[in-house]
Coordinates of C-alpha atoms and ligand atoms in Angstrom, one line a residue:
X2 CA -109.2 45.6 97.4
X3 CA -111.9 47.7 98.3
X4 CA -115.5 47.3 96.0
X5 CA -116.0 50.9 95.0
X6 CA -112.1 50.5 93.5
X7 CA -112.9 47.0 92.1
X8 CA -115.9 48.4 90.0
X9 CA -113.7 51.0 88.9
X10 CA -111.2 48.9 87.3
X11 CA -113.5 46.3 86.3
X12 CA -115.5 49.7 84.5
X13 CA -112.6 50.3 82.6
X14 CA -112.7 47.5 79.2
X15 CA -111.4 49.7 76.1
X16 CA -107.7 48.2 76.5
X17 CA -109.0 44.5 77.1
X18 CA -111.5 45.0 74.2
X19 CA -108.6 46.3 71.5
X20 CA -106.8 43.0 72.7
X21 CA -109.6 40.8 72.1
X22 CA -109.6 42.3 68.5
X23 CA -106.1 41.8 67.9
X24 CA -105.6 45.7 67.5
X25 CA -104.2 46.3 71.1
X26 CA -100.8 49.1 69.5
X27 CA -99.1 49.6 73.4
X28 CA -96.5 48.3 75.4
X29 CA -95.2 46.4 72.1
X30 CA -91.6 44.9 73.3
X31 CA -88.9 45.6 71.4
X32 CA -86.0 43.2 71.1
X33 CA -82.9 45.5 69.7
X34 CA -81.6 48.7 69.7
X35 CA -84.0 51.9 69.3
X36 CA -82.7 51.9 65.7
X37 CA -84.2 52.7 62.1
X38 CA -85.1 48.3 61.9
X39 CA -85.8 46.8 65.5
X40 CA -86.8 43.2 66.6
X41 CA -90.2 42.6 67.7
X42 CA -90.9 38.8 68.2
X43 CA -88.2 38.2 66.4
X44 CA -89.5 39.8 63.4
X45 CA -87.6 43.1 61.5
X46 CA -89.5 46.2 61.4
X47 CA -88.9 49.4 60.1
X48 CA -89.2 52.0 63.1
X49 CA -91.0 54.9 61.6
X50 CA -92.1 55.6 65.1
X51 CA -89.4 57.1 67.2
X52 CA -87.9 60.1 69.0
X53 CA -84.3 59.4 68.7
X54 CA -84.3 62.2 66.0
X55 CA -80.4 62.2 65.3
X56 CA -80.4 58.2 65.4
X57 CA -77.7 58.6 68.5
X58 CA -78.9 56.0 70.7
X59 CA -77.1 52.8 69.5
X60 CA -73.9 55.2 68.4
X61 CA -70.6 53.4 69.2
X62 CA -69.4 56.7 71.1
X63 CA -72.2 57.3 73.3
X64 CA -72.1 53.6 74.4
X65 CA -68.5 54.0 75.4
X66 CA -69.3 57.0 77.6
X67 CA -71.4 55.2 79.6
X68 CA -69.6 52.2 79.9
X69 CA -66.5 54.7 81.3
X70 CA -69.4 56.3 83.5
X71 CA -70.6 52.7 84.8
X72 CA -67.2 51.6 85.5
X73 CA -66.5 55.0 87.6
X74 CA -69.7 55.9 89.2
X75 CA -71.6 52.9 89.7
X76 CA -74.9 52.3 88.4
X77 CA -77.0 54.4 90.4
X78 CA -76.4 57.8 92.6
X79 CA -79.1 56.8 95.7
X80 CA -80.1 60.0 96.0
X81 CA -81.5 63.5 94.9
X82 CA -79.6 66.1 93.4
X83 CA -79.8 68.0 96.4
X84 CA -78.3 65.9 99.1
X85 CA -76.3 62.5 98.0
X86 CA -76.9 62.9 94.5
X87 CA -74.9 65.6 92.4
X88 CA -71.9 64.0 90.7
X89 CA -69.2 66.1 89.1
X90 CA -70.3 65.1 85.7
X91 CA -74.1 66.5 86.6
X92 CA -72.8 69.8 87.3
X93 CA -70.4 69.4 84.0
X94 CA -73.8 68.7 82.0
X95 CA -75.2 71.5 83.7
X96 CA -72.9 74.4 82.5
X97 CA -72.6 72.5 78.9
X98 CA -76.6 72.7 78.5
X99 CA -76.1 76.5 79.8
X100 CA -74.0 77.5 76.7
X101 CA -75.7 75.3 74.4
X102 CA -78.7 76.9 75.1
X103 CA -77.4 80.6 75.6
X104 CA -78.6 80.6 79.1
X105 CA -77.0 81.8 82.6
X106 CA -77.8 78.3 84.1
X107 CA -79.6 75.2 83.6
X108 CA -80.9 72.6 85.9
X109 CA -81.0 68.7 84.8
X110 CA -83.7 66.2 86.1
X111 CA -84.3 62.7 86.2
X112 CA -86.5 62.9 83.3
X113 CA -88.1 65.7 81.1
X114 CA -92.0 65.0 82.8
X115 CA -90.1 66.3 86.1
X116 CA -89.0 69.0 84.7
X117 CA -92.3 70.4 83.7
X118 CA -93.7 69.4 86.9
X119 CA -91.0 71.2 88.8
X120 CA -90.6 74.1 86.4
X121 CA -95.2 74.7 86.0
X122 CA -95.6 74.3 90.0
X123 CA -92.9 76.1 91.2
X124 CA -93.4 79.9 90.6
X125 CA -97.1 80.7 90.5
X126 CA -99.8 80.8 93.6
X127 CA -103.5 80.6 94.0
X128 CA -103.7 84.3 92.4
X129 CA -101.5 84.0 89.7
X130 CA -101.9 82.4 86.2
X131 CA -100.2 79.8 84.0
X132 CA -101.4 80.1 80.5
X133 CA -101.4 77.0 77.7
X134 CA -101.7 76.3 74.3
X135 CA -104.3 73.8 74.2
X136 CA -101.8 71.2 72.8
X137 CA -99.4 71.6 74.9
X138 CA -97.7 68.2 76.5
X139 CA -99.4 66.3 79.0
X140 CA -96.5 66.5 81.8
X141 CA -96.8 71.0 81.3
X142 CA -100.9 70.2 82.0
X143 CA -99.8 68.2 85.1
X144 CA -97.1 70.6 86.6
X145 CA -100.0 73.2 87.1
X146 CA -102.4 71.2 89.2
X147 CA -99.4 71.0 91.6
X148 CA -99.3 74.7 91.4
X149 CA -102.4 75.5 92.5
X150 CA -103.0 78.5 90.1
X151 CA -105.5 79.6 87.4
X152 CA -104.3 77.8 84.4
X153 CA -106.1 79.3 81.1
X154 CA -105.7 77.2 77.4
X155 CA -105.9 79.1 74.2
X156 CA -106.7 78.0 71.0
X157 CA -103.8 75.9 69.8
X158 CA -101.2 78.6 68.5
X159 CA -103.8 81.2 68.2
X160 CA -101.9 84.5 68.9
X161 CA -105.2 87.1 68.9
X162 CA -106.9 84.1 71.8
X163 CA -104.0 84.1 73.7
X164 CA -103.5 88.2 73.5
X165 CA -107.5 87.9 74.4
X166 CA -107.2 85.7 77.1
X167 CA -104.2 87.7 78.8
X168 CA -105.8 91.5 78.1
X169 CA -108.1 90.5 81.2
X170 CA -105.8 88.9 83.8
X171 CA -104.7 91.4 86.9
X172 CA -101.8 93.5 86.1
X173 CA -99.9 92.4 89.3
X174 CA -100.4 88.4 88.9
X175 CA -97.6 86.4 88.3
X176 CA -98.3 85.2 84.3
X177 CA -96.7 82.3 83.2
X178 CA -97.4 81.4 79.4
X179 CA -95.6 77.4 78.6
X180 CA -96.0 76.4 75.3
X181 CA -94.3 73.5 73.3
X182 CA -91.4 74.6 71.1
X183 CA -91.9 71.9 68.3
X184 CA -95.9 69.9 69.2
X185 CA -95.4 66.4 70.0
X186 CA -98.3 65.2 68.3
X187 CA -98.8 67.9 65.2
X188 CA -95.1 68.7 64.7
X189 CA -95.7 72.7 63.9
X190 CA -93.6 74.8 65.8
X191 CA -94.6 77.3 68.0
X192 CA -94.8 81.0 66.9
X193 CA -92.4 82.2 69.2
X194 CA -91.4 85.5 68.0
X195 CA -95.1 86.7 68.2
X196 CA -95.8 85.3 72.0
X197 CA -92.7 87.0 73.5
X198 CA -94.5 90.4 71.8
X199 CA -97.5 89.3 73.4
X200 CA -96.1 88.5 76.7
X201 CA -94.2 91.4 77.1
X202 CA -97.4 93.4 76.3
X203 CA -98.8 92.2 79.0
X204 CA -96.1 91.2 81.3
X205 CA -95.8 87.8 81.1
X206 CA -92.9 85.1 81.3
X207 CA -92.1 82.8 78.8
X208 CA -91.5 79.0 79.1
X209 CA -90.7 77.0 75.9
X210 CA -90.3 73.3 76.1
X211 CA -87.8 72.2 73.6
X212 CA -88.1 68.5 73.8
X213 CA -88.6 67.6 70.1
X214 CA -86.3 71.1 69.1
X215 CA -83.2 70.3 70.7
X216 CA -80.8 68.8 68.1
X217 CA -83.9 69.3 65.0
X218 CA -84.2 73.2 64.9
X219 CA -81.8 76.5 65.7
X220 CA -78.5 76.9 65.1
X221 CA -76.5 73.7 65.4
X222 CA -79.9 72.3 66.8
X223 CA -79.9 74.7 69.8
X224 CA -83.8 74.9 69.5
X225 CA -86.8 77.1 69.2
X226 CA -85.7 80.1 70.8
X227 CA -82.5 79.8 68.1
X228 CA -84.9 79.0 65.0
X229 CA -86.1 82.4 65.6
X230 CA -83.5 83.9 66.5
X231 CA -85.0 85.3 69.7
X232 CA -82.5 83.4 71.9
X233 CA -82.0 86.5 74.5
X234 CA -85.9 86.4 75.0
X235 CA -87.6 83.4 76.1
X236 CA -86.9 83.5 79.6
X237 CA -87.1 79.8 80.3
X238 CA -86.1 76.9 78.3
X239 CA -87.4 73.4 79.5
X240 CA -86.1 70.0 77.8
X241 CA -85.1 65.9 77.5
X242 CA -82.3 64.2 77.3
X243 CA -84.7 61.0 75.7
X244 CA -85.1 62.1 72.1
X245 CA -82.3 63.6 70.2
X246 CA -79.7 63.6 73.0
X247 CA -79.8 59.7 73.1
X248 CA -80.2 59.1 76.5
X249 CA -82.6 59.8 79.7
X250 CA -83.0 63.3 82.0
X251 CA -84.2 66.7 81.3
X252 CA -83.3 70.2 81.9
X253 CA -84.2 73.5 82.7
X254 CA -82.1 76.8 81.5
X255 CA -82.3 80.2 82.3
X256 CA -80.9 83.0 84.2
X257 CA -79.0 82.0 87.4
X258 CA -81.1 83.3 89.9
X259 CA -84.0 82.0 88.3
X260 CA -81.9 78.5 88.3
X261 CA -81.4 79.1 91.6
X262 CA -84.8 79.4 92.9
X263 CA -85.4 76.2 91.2
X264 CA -83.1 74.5 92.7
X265 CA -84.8 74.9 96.1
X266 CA -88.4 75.2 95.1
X267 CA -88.9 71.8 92.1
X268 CA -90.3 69.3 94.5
X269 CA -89.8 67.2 91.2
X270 CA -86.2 67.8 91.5
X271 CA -85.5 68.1 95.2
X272 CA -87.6 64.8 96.2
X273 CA -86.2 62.3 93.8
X274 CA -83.2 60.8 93.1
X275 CA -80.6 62.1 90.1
X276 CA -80.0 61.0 86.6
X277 CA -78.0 57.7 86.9
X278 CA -74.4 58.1 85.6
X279 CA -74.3 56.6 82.6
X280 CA -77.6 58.6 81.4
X281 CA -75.3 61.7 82.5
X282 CA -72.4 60.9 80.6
X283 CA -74.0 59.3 77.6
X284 CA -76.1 62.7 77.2
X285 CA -72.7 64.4 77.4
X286 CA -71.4 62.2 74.4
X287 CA -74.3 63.4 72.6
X288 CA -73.4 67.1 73.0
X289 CA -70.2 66.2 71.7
X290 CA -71.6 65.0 68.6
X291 CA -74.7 67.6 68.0
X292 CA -71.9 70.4 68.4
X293 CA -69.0 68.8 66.3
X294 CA -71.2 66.3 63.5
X295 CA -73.8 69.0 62.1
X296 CA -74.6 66.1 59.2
X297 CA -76.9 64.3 61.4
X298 CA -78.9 67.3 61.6
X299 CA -78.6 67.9 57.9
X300 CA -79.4 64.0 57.5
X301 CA -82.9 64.4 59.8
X302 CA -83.8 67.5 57.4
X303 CA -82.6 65.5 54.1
X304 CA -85.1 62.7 55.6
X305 CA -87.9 64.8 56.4
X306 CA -88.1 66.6 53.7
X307 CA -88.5 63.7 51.6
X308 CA -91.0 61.5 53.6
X309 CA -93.0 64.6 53.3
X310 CA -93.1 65.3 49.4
X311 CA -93.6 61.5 49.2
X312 CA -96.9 61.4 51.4
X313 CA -98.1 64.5 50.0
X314 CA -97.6 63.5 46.5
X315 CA -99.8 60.1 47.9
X316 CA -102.1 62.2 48.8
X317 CA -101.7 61.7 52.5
X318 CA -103.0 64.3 55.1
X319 CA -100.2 65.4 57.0
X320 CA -101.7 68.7 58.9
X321 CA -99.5 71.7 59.1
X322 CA -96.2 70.0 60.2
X323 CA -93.1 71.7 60.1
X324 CA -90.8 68.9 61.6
X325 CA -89.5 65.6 61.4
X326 CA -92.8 64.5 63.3
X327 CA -95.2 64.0 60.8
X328 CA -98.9 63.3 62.0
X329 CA -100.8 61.1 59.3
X330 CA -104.8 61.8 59.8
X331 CA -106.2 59.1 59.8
X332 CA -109.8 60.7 61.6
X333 CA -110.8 57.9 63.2
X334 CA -110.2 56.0 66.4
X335 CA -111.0 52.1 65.7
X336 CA -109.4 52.9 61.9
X337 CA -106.6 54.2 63.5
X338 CA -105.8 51.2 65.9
X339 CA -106.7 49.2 62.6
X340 CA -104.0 50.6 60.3
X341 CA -101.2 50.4 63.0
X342 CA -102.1 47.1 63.8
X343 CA -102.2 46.0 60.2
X344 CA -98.7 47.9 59.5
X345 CA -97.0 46.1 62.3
X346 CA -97.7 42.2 60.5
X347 CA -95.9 44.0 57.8
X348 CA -93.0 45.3 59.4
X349 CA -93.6 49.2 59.8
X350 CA -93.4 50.6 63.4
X351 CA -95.8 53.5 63.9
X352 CA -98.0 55.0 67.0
X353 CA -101.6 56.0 67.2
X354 CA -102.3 59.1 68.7
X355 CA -106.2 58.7 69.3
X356 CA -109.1 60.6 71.7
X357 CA -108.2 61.7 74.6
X358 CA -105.2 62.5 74.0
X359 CA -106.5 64.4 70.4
X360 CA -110.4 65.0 69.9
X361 CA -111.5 61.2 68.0
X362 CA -111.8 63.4 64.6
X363 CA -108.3 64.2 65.1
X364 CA -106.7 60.7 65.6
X365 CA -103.6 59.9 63.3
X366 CA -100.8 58.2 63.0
X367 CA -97.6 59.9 64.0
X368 CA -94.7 59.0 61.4
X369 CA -91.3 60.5 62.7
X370 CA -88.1 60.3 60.9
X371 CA -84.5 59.6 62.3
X372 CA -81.3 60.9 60.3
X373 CA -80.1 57.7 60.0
X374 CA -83.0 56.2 57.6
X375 CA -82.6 55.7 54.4
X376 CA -84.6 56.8 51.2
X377 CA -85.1 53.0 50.4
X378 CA -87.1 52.6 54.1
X379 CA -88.9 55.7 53.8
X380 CA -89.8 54.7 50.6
X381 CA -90.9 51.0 52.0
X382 CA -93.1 52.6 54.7
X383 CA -95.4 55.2 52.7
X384 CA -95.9 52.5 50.3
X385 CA -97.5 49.9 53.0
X386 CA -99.1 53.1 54.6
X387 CA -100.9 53.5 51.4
X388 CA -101.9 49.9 51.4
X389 CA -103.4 49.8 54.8
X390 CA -105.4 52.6 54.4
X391 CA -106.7 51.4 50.9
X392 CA -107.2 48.3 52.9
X393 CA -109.3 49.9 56.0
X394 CA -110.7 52.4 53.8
X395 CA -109.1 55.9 54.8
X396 CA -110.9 58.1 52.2
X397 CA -107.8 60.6 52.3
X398 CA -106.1 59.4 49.7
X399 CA -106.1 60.6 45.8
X400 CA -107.7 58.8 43.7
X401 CA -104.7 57.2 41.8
X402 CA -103.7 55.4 44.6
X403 CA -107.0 53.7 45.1
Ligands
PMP509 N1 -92.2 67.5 76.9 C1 -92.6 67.1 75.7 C2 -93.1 68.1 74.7 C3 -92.6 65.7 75.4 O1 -93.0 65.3 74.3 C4 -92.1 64.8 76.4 C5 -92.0 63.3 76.2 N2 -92.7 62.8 75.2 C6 -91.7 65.4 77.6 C7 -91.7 66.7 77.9 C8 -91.2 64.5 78.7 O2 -89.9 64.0 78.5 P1 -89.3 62.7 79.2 O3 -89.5 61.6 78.2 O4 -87.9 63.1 79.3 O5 -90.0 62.5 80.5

């Protein structure tokens, strides 16, 4: 290896150094099913710390479906969509995405990341614009450096800097505004009915990734655009197959010309190979059970709402979440490595979100709920939350818990 790329790698320490401190919180291997309790070294713990929001991914149904799918198809397709790759039951998924979303069309990928990367670099050139909310997710950031446009961030949901930010951009540009539909990281939802004003003000597409919506928010969990009620005017409508839908892939939806162009223009899509078939058919299963079961849905909401009273009768600082991810602000990098290390020993599953990915005096921990917990686990976890942070000294906290 060359030296210039040898002091590079040698340069970078801060994963070796939160292993020599015994706080290292990636990469953990799990030893079960992505359920509410998975194995790690043999140990139960209480996953407070996923995105399988409906609690579908170990369900006896969607299993089946991809054994049938296995046994059909084989476990891999050997090729892109757009050659070798399209199977019946990819174009099947395709038109049951289209209705469930109210769209013309949709488009599925291999995963959700491609999506974005297709969907950001495919319509805008050097003199057009794609325009962000500052929190947007990372793989929306990445599609527009392989668009080779202007990209402009506003503050994060911030309706008078994004109306600011367009009221200068050329009238003829191509404007692309992407937003998340629920935040990844904050869980508030995205304010929707005011950007579509905005956009058509000043004449301007809208993209809404619906990765944490689908199968959390809308009408039979149909997503952001259906929380609003504005489903006939977000133009696009980006999303995965890996958190509520129980499986792996990602989709685009829209009108079919737009779907069209896609189709021939995602380098994501058209330069990789499809979604194997049992993540096809297993995300089909899932559909089957969003559109039919609407208590698992009720059962997420059930959930959320009470891990929420509980922490904010604790006196935790949950932000302004409006979803079943709940971000836990801890403020504090090395704390916040701290607590999810010391919550792992006893037996509660969370992730740190720290600096880059949020500035270092944003860093939490980001609790998420699944419909299939019980009050008894949510219960368990808050109460060893409060422990760890008395223990590390997250100041927080009311006083009675002290
Ligand atoms: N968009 C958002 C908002 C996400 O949170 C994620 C994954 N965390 C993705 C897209 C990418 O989805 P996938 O896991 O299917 O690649």
């Amino acid at each position: 290896m060359s030296k210039p790329l040898q002091a590079r790698i040698a340069a970078y320490t801060a994963a070796k150094e939160a292993r020599a401190q015994g706080i290292y919180p990636y990469f953990r291997p799990i030893e079960s099913a992505q359920d509410t309790e998975v194995v790690i070294q043999g140990k139960r713990v209480l996953m407070f710390g996923s995105n399988s929001y409906l609690g579908l991914t170990n369900h006896p149904k969607i299993k089946e479906a991809a054994h049938k799918a296995v046994e059909k198809y084989g476990t891999g397709c050997a090729g892109s969509r757009f050659l070798n790759g399209t199977l019946d039951i990819h174009v099947e998924l395709e038109d049951r995405i289209a209705a469930f979303t109210g769209k013309q069309a949709a488009l599925i990928f291999s995963t959700g990341f491609q999506v974005n990367l297709g969907v950001m670099s495919s319509f805008t050139g050097r003199n057009d614009y794609l325009i962000l909310d500052e929190y947007d997710h990372a793989s929306i950031y990445d599609g527009t450096r392989l668009s080779f446009s202007r990209v402009i961030k506003y503050a994060h949901n911030d309706m008078a800097d994004l109306a600011r930010r367009l009221s200068v951009l050329p009238e003829e540009s191509i404007k692309v505004i992407a937003v998340d539909g629920i935040f990844s990281m904050e869980g508030d939802i995205a304010k929707l009915p005011e950007i579509i004003a905005i956009a058509d003000q000043f004449g301007a597409t809208v993209v809404v990734d619906d990765a944490h919506s689908l199968g959390v928010i809308g009408v039979k969990g149909a997503g952001t655009a259906s929380h609003f009620g504005v489903d006939d005017k977000v133009d696009i409508i980006t999303g995965t197959f890996s958190k509520s839908l129980a499986s792996l892939g990602g989709f685009v939806a829209s009108d079919a010309d737009t779907i069209d162009y896609l189709k021939h223009h995602a380098r994501s899509l058209i330069f990789s190979a499809s979604m194997t078939p049992a993540s096809a058919a297993s995300t089909l299963a899932a559909l089957d059970i969003i559109e039919t079961e609407p208590e698992h849905m009720e059962n997420l909401w059930r959930n959320t709402r009470y891990a929420m009273n509980l922490l904010q009768e604790e006196g935790f600082d949950i932000g302004a979440t409006e979803s079943p991810i709940l971000p836990i602000y801890v403020r504090d990098n090395a704390k916040t490595f701290a607590v999810t290390s010391l919550l792992q020993q006893q037996g509660v599953f969370v992730n740190p979100v720290v600096s880059p990915a949020v500035p270092s005096d944003a860093s939490l921990l980001r609790f998420s709920l699944m419909a299939t917990h019980t009050f008894g686990q949510i219960e368990e976890a808050v109460e060893k939350i409060a422990r760890v942070f008395r223990q590390v000294g997250v100041l927080e906290l009311k006083e009675r818990i002290k």
